[in-house]
XYZ file of C-alpha atoms in Angstrom:
436
model
C -64.833 2.160 -26.876
C -63.779 4.873 -29.791
C -60.852 5.746 -27.563
C -59.548 1.913 -27.828
C -60.010 2.215 -31.446
C -58.317 5.417 -32.160
C -55.261 4.190 -30.668
C -55.386 0.785 -33.136
C -55.267 3.073 -35.651
C -51.315 3.337 -36.200
C -50.991 -0.480 -36.621
C -53.595 -0.559 -39.216
C -53.391 -1.486 -42.907
C -54.093 1.188 -45.439
C -57.226 -0.317 -46.318
C -58.532 -1.120 -42.786
C -57.742 2.583 -42.023
C -60.055 3.876 -45.151
C -62.978 1.624 -43.844
C -62.450 2.178 -40.307
C -62.605 6.239 -40.700
C -65.510 5.846 -43.071
C -67.660 3.886 -39.930
C -66.236 6.311 -37.495
C -66.380 9.759 -39.301
C -64.896 11.765 -36.506
C -61.647 9.836 -36.521
C -60.975 10.747 -40.071
C -59.933 14.215 -38.651
C -57.828 12.852 -36.326
C -55.670 10.555 -38.660
C -53.432 13.117 -40.231
C -52.624 14.852 -37.250
C -51.822 11.762 -35.655
C -49.614 10.682 -38.702
C -47.773 14.018 -38.206
C -47.030 13.684 -34.636
C -45.679 10.086 -35.441
C -43.688 11.412 -38.136
C -42.171 14.525 -35.705
C -41.385 11.916 -33.233
C -38.991 9.823 -35.421
C -37.637 12.643 -36.468
C -37.052 13.808 -32.957
C -35.652 10.155 -31.992
C -33.041 10.535 -34.847
C -32.150 14.093 -33.902
C -32.048 13.664 -29.954
C -28.489 13.582 -28.111
C -27.315 10.316 -27.017
C -28.441 9.340 -23.606
C -25.976 9.780 -20.784
C -23.943 6.785 -20.453
C -23.521 5.897 -16.990
C -20.083 4.802 -15.038
C -19.445 1.273 -15.223
C -20.321 -0.657 -11.744
C -18.557 -3.102 -10.474
C -19.818 -6.405 -9.075
C -20.094 -6.855 -5.190
C -20.452 -4.208 -1.995
C -16.936 -3.107 -2.753
C -14.559 -2.785 -5.777
C -11.512 -5.289 -5.926
C -9.071 -3.265 -8.235
C -7.139 -0.285 -7.140
C -8.797 1.610 -10.063
C -12.218 1.063 -9.488
C -12.367 2.235 -5.908
C -12.571 5.949 -7.063
C -14.400 6.940 -3.928
C -11.906 6.136 -1.707
C -9.327 7.721 -3.897
C -11.045 10.947 -4.098
C -11.596 11.269 -0.453
C -15.338 10.437 -0.200
C -15.835 10.389 3.980
C -18.655 8.174 4.489
C -17.083 5.416 2.161
C -13.767 5.727 3.833
C -15.654 5.454 7.414
C -17.204 2.059 6.074
C -14.107 0.836 4.888
C -11.886 1.594 8.030
C -15.020 0.584 9.997
C -14.645 -2.854 8.556
C -10.791 -2.975 9.339
C -9.554 -2.481 5.862
C -7.445 0.436 5.031
C -8.961 2.856 2.356
C -7.486 3.031 -1.647
C -4.518 5.359 -1.733
C -4.018 5.722 1.844
C -2.294 4.455 4.523
C -2.863 3.540 8.083
C 0.394 4.483 10.124
C 1.202 1.871 12.736
C 1.491 2.288 16.449
C 1.972 6.185 16.449
C 1.261 6.685 20.095
C 4.400 4.091 20.634
C 6.613 5.725 17.918
C 6.243 9.225 19.572
C 7.010 7.949 22.895
C 10.156 6.254 22.167
C 11.139 8.953 19.797
C 10.702 11.094 22.869
C 8.364 13.355 21.149
C 5.297 13.336 23.602
C 4.899 17.090 25.059
C 5.975 16.309 28.565
C 9.297 14.702 27.600
C 10.898 17.776 25.742
C 11.690 20.855 26.509
C 10.031 23.885 23.881
C 13.156 25.428 23.286
C 15.654 22.862 22.943
C 16.366 22.082 19.183
C 14.474 19.210 17.724
C 15.634 17.570 14.399
C 13.517 14.909 13.323
C 14.313 12.412 10.311
C 11.353 10.150 8.943
C 13.320 7.848 6.928
C 9.879 6.436 5.033
C 7.675 9.276 4.305
C 5.131 7.020 2.423
C 1.669 8.456 2.836
C 3.096 10.861 5.467
C 0.645 9.195 8.640
C 3.776 9.138 10.789
C 5.366 12.509 9.313
C 1.889 14.640 10.371
C 1.626 13.264 13.933
C 5.287 14.399 14.131
C 4.547 17.866 12.769
C 1.807 18.412 15.185
C 4.051 17.716 17.968
C 6.845 19.816 17.007
C 5.170 22.418 15.557
C 5.090 24.697 18.729
C 8.802 24.570 19.205
C 10.999 27.409 18.944
C 13.693 25.266 16.792
C 11.928 22.014 15.186
C 12.662 20.646 11.756
C 11.489 17.603 10.212
C 13.374 15.773 7.244
C 11.792 12.880 5.749
C 13.049 10.281 2.837
C 11.303 8.560 0.072
C 12.714 6.798 -2.879
C 9.415 6.463 -4.635
C 9.022 9.430 -6.955
C 5.538 9.047 -7.577
C 3.973 9.116 -4.121
C 6.353 11.699 -2.339
C 5.169 14.329 -4.680
C 1.657 13.718 -3.562
C 2.540 13.165 0.283
C 4.042 16.475 0.565
C 1.421 17.956 -1.148
C -1.192 16.622 1.084
C 0.939 17.542 4.128
C 1.305 21.106 3.074
C -2.636 21.679 2.297
C -3.286 20.219 5.739
C -0.843 20.114 8.493
C 1.721 22.462 7.129
C -0.813 25.197 6.413
C -1.642 25.626 10.333
C 2.254 25.967 10.857
C 2.747 28.248 8.455
C -0.410 30.713 9.790
C 1.134 30.119 13.430
C 4.902 31.067 12.537
C 3.682 34.278 10.114
C 1.652 35.285 12.692
C 4.729 35.156 15.068
C 6.753 36.821 12.462
C 9.162 33.821 12.062
C 10.135 31.984 9.083
C 8.897 28.446 8.586
C 11.550 25.875 7.099
C 9.903 22.959 9.551
C 9.861 20.454 6.850
C 11.877 19.059 4.078
C 10.731 16.023 1.586
C 14.027 14.333 0.005
C 13.533 11.798 -2.753
C 16.151 9.561 -1.921
C 16.515 6.086 -0.450
C 17.096 6.147 3.470
C 20.407 4.623 2.609
C 21.846 7.945 1.590
C 20.658 9.385 4.728
C 24.605 9.332 6.205
C 25.496 11.145 2.943
C 22.902 13.411 2.901
C 23.770 14.670 6.618
C 27.578 14.907 5.602
C 26.563 17.250 2.600
C 24.156 19.450 4.474
C 26.317 19.615 7.234
C 23.895 18.166 9.986
C 26.169 15.258 11.064
C 25.137 13.812 14.521
C 22.591 16.687 14.941
C 19.165 14.395 14.480
C 17.510 13.914 17.895
C 14.991 11.509 16.918
C 14.693 9.084 13.786
C 11.809 6.760 12.747
C 12.189 3.989 9.982
C 8.768 2.213 9.410
C 9.983 -0.615 6.782
C 6.900 -1.845 5.923
C 5.408 -1.448 2.579
C 2.651 1.378 2.104
C -0.837 0.568 1.554
C -0.833 2.731 -1.511
C 1.928 0.434 -3.100
C -0.003 -2.800 -2.051
C -3.468 -1.381 -3.325
C -2.040 -0.638 -6.921
C -2.174 -3.475 -8.918
C 0.304 -1.874 -11.545
C 3.031 -1.951 -9.000
C 3.210 -5.645 -8.514
C 3.125 -6.023 -4.792
C 0.395 -7.996 -4.262
C -0.590 -11.750 -5.397
C -4.521 -10.822 -4.793
C -4.925 -9.125 -7.734
C -3.096 -9.065 -11.044
C -0.379 -7.237 -12.309
C 2.761 -6.948 -13.889
C 5.570 -8.731 -12.032
C 7.182 -5.546 -10.903
C 7.779 -4.854 -7.400
C 10.434 -1.742 -7.835
C 10.082 0.718 -5.253
C 11.276 3.367 -7.636
C 8.868 2.640 -10.792
C 10.604 5.270 -12.689
C 13.759 4.472 -12.451
C 14.658 2.246 -15.383
C 18.073 1.115 -14.213
C 16.462 -1.182 -11.320
C 15.063 -4.274 -12.850
C 11.851 -5.700 -12.527
C 10.843 -8.801 -10.417
C 10.212 -10.559 -13.839
C 13.309 -9.367 -15.207
C 15.026 -10.904 -11.971
C 13.696 -14.030 -12.514
C 15.037 -14.215 -16.096
C 18.482 -13.435 -14.712
C 18.861 -16.285 -12.047
C 19.531 -19.437 -11.936
C 18.150 -22.017 -9.884
C 20.273 -22.327 -7.204
C 20.629 -18.703 -6.897
C 16.587 -18.205 -6.513
C 16.915 -21.093 -4.143
C 19.343 -19.472 -2.024
C 17.588 -16.127 -2.388
C 14.178 -17.894 -0.862
C 15.709 -19.276 1.750
C 17.789 -16.362 2.831
C 15.410 -13.548 2.331
C 12.161 -15.319 3.665
C 13.123 -18.585 5.597
C 11.132 -20.297 2.960
C 10.985 -24.422 3.649
C 10.302 -25.436 0.001
C 12.815 -23.320 -1.841
C 14.382 -25.941 -3.633
C 11.310 -27.112 -4.882
C 9.643 -23.399 -5.732
C 12.783 -22.450 -7.485
C 12.809 -25.315 -9.659
C 9.226 -24.975 -10.431
C 9.427 -20.839 -11.202
C 12.618 -20.830 -13.315
C 13.298 -24.744 -14.499
C 11.619 -24.060 -17.760
C 13.045 -20.710 -19.092
C 10.115 -20.324 -21.408
C 7.631 -20.475 -18.673
C 8.774 -17.942 -16.071
C 5.819 -16.062 -14.686
C 5.286 -12.260 -16.001
C 2.396 -11.374 -13.559
C 1.614 -11.369 -9.652
C -1.219 -14.301 -10.531
C 0.861 -16.334 -12.975
C 3.342 -16.775 -9.873
C 0.595 -17.182 -7.625
C -0.747 -19.960 -9.304
C 2.724 -21.266 -9.930
C 3.670 -21.412 -6.233
C 0.259 -22.624 -5.235
C 0.527 -25.729 -7.778
C 4.150 -26.516 -6.429
C 3.518 -25.983 -2.731
C 0.293 -27.664 -2.557
C 0.968 -31.551 -2.874
C 4.449 -30.394 -0.430
C 2.110 -29.409 2.330
C -0.404 -31.944 1.700
C 2.375 -34.396 2.341
C 3.814 -32.857 4.954
C 0.591 -33.388 7.049
C 0.029 -36.887 5.699
C -3.093 -35.795 4.538
C -5.292 -38.044 1.907
C -5.061 -35.610 -1.146
C -8.456 -37.492 -2.512
C -10.236 -36.760 0.440
C -9.092 -33.242 2.163
C -11.965 -31.984 5.075
C -13.441 -28.644 5.693
C -10.897 -27.870 8.451
C -7.580 -29.401 6.112
C -8.901 -27.370 3.557
C -8.961 -23.960 5.496
C -5.458 -24.709 6.585
C -4.082 -25.680 3.349
C -5.409 -22.198 1.873
C -3.718 -20.353 4.734
C -0.347 -22.239 4.521
C -0.378 -21.635 0.778
C -1.181 -17.632 1.108
C 1.725 -17.680 3.426
C 4.029 -19.469 1.137
C 3.040 -17.188 -1.444
C 3.579 -14.116 0.421
C 7.279 -15.362 1.279
C 8.138 -16.022 -2.213
C 6.987 -12.646 -3.332
C 8.492 -11.054 0.060
C 11.999 -12.577 -1.114
C 11.717 -11.752 -4.686
C 10.870 -7.811 -3.554
C 13.709 -7.944 -1.206
C 16.421 -8.772 -3.683
C 14.920 -6.342 -6.179
C 14.717 -3.032 -3.896
C 18.022 -4.477 -2.317
C 16.109 -4.453 1.109
C 18.683 -5.740 3.421
C 21.622 -3.827 2.154
C 20.139 -0.637 2.324
C 18.943 -1.098 6.031
C 22.162 -2.683 6.981
C 23.691 1.050 5.482
C 21.238 2.729 7.886
C 21.928 0.758 10.650
C 25.631 1.638 10.277
C 25.243 5.435 9.564
C 22.587 6.064 12.593
C 25.502 5.979 15.256
C 27.982 7.577 13.355
C 26.642 10.090 11.370
C 23.001 11.000 11.973
C 22.056 10.788 15.705
C 23.330 13.492 18.161
C 24.337 12.089 21.834
C 21.212 11.290 23.554
C 19.416 10.914 20.325
C 16.397 8.076 19.943
C 16.122 5.695 17.026
C 12.727 3.717 16.407
C 12.127 1.378 13.641
C 9.451 -0.640 12.460
C 9.905 -4.315 11.240
C 7.403 -6.659 9.452
C 9.336 -10.191 9.088
C 12.419 -11.888 10.825
C 15.017 -11.104 8.155
C 14.393 -7.234 9.223
C 14.115 -7.968 12.792
C 17.194 -9.864 13.303
C 19.190 -7.225 11.741
C 17.729 -4.430 13.827
C 18.193 -6.238 16.668
C 21.903 -7.525 16.313
C 22.794 -4.003 15.569
C 21.063 -2.598 18.562
C 22.423 -5.482 20.919
C 25.759 -4.858 19.756
C 26.231 -1.398 19.691
C 24.805 -1.365 23.367
C 27.397 -4.033 24.516
C 30.300 -1.658 22.824
C 28.724 1.613 24.702
C 27.582 3.034 21.424
C 23.726 2.818 22.543
C 22.904 3.859 26.458
C 19.773 1.534 26.013
C 17.829 -0.450 23.646
C 14.458 -2.527 23.538
C 15.512 -6.153 24.375
C 11.727 -6.721 24.177
C 9.831 -6.229 20.827
C 6.787 -3.738 21.268
C 3.714 -5.002 19.350
C 0.404 -3.257 18.516
C -2.229 -3.298 20.635
C -4.741 -5.773 20.269
C -7.519 -3.082 19.449
C -5.017 -1.803 16.683
C -4.589 -5.293 15.200
C -8.315 -5.418 15.167
C -9.010 -1.855 13.578
C -5.694 -2.262 11.206
C -4.872 -5.998 10.560
C -2.014 -5.212 8.170
C -0.534 -3.925 11.897
C -0.222 -7.627 13.109
C 3.220 -8.325 12.155
C 4.673 -5.260 12.861
C 7.575 -4.996 15.614
C 8.823 -1.771 17.199
C 12.450 -1.543 18.618
C 14.325 1.454 19.758
C 17.475 2.301 21.267
C 19.054 5.413 22.850
C 22.663 6.742 21.599
C 24.805 7.111 24.530
C 25.431 10.915 26.073
C 29.203 9.958 25.515
C 29.329 9.026 21.787
C 30.796 11.630 19.864
C 30.754 11.795 16.017
């Protein structure tokens, strides 16, 4: 009982403490020491360092914003394994598509080539370096082999070259040094692949490329980074430039400010086959004071424009949309938004123009006789142009063979990497008689 009374003492008034201690003498000797301890604790509390501030937590099991995905971006293996197991792409990384098929149609599998024959490979779209890393591993034991990789993204090319030099190229350097050979197996070029023909001319390498790969899809690093403005699933500035540091290229927002309704209408039809091009063009820029500035603003505006059009198209009752109808409606709205953003992105970066320049230069300035070209496309506009070029080249004798039928990812790859689902691979072989 005496113990409980001592604990109550700090909360007693001064008169109560006096009365209390006179009745319980041995407590009086404790009061001064208790008061001193209390004062010391108060001083310590005011002078002690501030408690460690914990990092800001994100809601949900996985963060949604690119900047919050620090574990994935820092290479945490456990987190990356979990993300891959869910069929997702880790932030800041890119999973290369149809690697085995690309190597096969490029003629780079071990049983397809002579180790002593010169090999010069061009990767038109270095990106994260996924395809290039596999190419380097295939050619590293050749006596005369080089890889030239192009990328116009000045931000990512530096990271990728550093990453390749720390992984694949270190292994190659060790092998060549032990053999007493010099090593210039890899060259990264910070240019758009539209400049490939000019580059080959300026470096005296016209008609010497034995294999060429062009992966025309966006890299996952660009899609996942909100600041680049390539996705409508997270908010970001309406930018969409492949070269974000190039101020001479207008952003998507600046493009919308410059276009007239009829120009945007034509662009939506030509770049993405958008069926609601008329209504969307007017709804986006008809009122010049309300042109969307961010990806989410653009998505919301397109969604508002397209929703009643899709409902009317299916003869649904807008007041009573069932569960299955709502699911189908959402899917169609997402597809419409994606097509609109695709059309704008293509225009911002001149993607069709640079593809057509590449297709023109491949047989005349790039490939050696018998050289192989592989191109991965991700929408009908790209595939039509590649198919037309290869088909006409075959008919005129420029190409000795080409892929009449597209090659698609396997069911397993589409499951493990959903971003591969819309990919099509086409290939062609330059005729042996074709002289550059």
